[in-house]
XYZ file of N, CA and C in Angstrom:
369
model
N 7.442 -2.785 -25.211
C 6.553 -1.650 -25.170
C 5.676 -1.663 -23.912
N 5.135 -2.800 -23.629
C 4.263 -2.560 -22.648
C 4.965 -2.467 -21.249
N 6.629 -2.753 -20.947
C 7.698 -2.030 -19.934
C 7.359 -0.798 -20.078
N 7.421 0.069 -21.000
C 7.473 1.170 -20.514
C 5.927 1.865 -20.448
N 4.390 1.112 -20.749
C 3.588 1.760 -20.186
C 3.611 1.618 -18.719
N 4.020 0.404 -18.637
C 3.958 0.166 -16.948
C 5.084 1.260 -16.003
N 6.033 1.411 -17.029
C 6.924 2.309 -16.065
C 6.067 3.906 -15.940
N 5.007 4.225 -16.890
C 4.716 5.321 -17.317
C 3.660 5.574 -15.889
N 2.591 4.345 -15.976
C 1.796 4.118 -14.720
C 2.134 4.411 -13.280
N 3.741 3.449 -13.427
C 4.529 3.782 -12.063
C 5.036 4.670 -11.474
N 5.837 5.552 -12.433
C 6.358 6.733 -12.234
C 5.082 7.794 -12.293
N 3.770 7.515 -12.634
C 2.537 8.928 -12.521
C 2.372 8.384 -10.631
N 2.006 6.838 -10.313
C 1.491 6.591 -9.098
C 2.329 6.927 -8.041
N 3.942 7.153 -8.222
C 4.595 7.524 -7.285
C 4.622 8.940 -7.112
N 4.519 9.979 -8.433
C 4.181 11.253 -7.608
C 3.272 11.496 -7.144
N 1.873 10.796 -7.954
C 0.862 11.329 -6.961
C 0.473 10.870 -5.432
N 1.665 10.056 -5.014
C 1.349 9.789 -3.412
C 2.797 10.624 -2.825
N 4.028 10.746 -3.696
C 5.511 11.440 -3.531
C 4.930 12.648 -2.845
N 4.260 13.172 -3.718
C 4.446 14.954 -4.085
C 3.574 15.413 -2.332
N 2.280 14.819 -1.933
C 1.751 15.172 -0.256
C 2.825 14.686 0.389
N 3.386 13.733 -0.216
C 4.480 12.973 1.087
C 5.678 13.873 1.463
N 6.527 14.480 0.415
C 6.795 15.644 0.591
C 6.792 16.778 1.358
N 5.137 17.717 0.755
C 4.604 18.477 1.625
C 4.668 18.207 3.187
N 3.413 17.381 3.178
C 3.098 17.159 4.641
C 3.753 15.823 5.464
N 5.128 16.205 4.939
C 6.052 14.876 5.855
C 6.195 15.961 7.120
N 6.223 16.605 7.646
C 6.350 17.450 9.017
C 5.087 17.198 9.849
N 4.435 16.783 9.384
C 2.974 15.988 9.957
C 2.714 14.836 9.943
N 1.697 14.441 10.849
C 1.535 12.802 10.737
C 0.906 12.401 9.666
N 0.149 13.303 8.438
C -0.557 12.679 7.478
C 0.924 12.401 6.245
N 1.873 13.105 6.424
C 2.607 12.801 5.658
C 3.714 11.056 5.945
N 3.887 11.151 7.215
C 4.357 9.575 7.762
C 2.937 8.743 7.368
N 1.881 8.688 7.340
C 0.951 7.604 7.040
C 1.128 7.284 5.597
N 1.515 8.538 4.831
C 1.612 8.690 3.380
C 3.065 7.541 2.964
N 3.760 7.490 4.002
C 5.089 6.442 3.926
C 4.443 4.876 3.329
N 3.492 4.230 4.270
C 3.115 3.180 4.343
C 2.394 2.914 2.503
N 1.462 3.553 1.846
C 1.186 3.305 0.755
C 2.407 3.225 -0.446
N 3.153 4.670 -0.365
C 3.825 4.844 -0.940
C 5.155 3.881 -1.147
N 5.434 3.155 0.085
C 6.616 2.115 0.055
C 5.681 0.494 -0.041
N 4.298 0.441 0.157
C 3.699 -0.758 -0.724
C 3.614 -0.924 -2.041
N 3.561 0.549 -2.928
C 3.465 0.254 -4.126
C 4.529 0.147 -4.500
N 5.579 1.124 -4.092
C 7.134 0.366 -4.625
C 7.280 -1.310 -4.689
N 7.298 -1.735 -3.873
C 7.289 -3.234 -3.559
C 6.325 -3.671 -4.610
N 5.174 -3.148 -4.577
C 4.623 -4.296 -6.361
C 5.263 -3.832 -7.092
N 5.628 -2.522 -7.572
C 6.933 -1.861 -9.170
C 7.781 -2.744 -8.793
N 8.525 -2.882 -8.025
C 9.657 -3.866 -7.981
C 9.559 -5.219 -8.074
N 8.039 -5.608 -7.673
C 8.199 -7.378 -8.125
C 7.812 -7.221 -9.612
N 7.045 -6.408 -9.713
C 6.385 -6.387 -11.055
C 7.747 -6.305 -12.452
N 8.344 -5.324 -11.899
C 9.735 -5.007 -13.215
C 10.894 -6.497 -13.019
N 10.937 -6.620 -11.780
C 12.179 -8.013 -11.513
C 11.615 -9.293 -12.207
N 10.397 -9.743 -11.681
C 9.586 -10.929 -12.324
C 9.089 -10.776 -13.929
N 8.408 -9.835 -14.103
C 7.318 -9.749 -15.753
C 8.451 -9.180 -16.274
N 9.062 -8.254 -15.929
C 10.306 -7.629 -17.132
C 11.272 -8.154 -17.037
N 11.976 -8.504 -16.348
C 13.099 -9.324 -15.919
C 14.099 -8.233 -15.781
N 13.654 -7.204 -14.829
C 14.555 -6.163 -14.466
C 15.501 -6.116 -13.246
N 16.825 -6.278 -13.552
C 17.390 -6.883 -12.401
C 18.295 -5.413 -11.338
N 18.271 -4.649 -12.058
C 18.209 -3.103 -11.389
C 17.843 -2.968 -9.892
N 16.419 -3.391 -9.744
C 15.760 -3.447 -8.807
C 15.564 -4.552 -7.707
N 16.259 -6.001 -8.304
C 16.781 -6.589 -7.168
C 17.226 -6.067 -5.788
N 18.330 -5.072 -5.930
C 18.748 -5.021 -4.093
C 16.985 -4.480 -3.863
N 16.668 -3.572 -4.168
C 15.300 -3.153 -3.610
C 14.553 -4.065 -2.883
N 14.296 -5.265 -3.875
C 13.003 -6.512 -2.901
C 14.210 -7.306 -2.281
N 15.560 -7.297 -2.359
C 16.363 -7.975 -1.107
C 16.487 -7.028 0.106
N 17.102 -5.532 -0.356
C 16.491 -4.788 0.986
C 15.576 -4.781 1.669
N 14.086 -4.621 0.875
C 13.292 -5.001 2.096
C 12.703 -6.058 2.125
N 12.813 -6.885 1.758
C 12.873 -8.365 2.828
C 13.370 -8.034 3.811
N 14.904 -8.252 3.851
C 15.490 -8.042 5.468
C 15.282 -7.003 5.742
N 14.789 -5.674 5.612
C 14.237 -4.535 6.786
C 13.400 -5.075 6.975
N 12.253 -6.166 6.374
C 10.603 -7.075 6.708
C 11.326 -7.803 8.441
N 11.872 -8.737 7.525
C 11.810 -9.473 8.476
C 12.598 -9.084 9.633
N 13.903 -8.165 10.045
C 14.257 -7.282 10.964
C 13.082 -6.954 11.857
N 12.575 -5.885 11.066
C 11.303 -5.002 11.882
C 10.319 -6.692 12.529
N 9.761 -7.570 12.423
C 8.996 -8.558 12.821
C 9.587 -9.106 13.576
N 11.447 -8.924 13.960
C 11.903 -9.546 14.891
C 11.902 -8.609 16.326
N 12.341 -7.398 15.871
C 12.287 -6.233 16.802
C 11.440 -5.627 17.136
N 9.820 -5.790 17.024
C 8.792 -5.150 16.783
C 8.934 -4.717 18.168
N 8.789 -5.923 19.154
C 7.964 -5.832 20.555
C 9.568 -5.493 21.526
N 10.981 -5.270 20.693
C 11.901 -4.761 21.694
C 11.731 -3.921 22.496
N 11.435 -4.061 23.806
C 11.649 -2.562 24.610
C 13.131 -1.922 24.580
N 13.546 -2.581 24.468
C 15.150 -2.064 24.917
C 15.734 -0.869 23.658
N 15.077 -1.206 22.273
C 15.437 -0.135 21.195
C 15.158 0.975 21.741
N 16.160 2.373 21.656
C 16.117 3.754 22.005
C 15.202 3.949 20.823
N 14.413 5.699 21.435
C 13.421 5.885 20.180
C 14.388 6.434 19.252
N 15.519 6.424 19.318
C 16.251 7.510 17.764
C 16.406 6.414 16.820
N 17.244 5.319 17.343
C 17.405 4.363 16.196
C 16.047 3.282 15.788
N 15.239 3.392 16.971
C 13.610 2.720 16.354
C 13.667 3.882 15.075
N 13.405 5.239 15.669
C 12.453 6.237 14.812
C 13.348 6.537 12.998
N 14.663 5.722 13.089
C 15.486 5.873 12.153
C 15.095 4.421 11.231
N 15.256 3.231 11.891
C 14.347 2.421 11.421
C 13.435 2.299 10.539
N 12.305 2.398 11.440
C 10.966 2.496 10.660
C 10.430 3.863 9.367
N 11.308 5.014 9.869
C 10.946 5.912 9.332
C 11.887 7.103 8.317
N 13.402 7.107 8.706
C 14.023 7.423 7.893
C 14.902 6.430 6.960
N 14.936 5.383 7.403
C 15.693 4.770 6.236
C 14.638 3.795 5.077
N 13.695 3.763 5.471
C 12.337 3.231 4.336
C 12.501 4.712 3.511
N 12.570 5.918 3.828
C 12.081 7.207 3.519
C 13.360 7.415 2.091
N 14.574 7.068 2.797
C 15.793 7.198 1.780
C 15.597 5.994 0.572
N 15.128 5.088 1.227
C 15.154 3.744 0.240
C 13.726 4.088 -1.044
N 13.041 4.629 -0.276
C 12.186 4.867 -1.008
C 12.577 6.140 -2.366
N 12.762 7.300 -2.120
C 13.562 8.449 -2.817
C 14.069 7.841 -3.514
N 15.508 6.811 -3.102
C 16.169 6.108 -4.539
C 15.601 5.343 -5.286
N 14.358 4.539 -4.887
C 13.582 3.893 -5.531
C 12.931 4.767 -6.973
N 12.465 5.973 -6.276
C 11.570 6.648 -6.916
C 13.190 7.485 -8.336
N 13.748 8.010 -7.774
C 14.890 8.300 -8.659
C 15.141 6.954 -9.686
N 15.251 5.830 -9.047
C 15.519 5.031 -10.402
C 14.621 4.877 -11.505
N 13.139 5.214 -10.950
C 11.941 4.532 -11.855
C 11.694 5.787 -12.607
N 12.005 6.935 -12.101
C 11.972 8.211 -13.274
C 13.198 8.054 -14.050
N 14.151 7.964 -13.401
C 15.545 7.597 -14.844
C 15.151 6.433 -15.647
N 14.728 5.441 -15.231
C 14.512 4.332 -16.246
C 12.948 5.775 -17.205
N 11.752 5.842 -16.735
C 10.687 5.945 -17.428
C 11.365 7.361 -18.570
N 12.217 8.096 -17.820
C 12.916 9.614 -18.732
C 13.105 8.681 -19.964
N 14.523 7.444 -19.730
C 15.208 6.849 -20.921
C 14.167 6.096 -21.793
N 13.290 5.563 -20.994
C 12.171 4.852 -22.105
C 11.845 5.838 -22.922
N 11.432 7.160 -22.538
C 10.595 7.793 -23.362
C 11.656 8.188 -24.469
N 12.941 8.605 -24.505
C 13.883 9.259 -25.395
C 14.293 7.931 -26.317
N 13.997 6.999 -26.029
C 14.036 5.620 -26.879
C 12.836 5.641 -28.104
N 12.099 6.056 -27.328
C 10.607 5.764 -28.007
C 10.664 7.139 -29.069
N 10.588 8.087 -28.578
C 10.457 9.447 -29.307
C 12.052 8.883 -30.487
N 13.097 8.979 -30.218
C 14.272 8.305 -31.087
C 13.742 7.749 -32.393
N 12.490 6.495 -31.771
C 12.405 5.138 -33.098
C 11.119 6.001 -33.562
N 10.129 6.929 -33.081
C 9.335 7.223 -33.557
C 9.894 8.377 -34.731
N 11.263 9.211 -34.434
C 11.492 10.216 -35.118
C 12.267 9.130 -36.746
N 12.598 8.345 -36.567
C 13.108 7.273 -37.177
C 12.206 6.930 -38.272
N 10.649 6.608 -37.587
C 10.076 6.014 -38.887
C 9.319 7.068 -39.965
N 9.513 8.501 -39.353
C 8.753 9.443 -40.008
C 9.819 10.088 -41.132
C-alpha cells in the first residue's frame, strides 16, 4: 500500500514540473525546468528499485549513470559539434525522461484499478 501512495506522490510531482516543461520548452525557462524534473526522476527511481524492489526501473538509474558519467568525461570537449552536444544534454535526457514519466503513470493508472478492484470486493 504505501508503493502506491508513493507512486501517487510521484506521478502528482512529475506533472506539476511536466506540464510548464511542456509549455515553455521553446524557451529557456522550460530547458531549466529539465534539470529538476530529471532530479526527481532519479530519487522515484532509487526510491521504487531500492524500498520497493522495483526492477522496471533499473535500465533508468543504469542509463543515467552512464549519461552521468559520459557528460563528466566530455564536459570540457571542445571538439563536440553543438548538434550532438545539444542532443546530449538536452534531447535525449528529454526522451528518457517522457518514458520515465509514461512508466510511472502506467504503473500509478494499474495501482489504482487494483485498489478500486479489492475495495469493490470488500463492499
Amino acid at each position: 500500500m504505501k508503493e502506491a501512495s508513493f507512486l501517487k506522490l510521484d506521478y502528482t510531482i512529475q506533472l506539476f514540473i511536466g506540464i510548464p516543461l511542456l509549455i515553455f520548452t521553446p524557451f529557456v525557462y522550460g530547458l531549466m525546468l529539465l534539470f529538476p524534473f530529471g532530479i526527481w526522476q532519479v530519487i522515484s527511481s532509487l526510491t521504487m528499485v531500492f524500498a520497493y524492489k522495483d526492477r522496471k526501473r533499473v535500465p533508468h538509474l543504469v542509463f543515467t549513470a552512464v549519461w552521468f558519467m559520459l557528460f563528466l568525461i566530455f564536459k570540457d570537449a571542445s571538439w563536440v559539434p553543438f548538434p550532438l552536444g545539444f542532443s546530449y544534454l538536452i534531447l535525449l535526457p528529454a526522451c528518457i525522461g517522457i518514458w520515465y514519466f509514461v512508466l510511472t503513470k502506467n504503473d500509478y493508472k494499474l495501482k489504482n484499478c487494483k485498489k478500486a478492484k479489492e475495495e469493490a470486493e470488500y463492499v
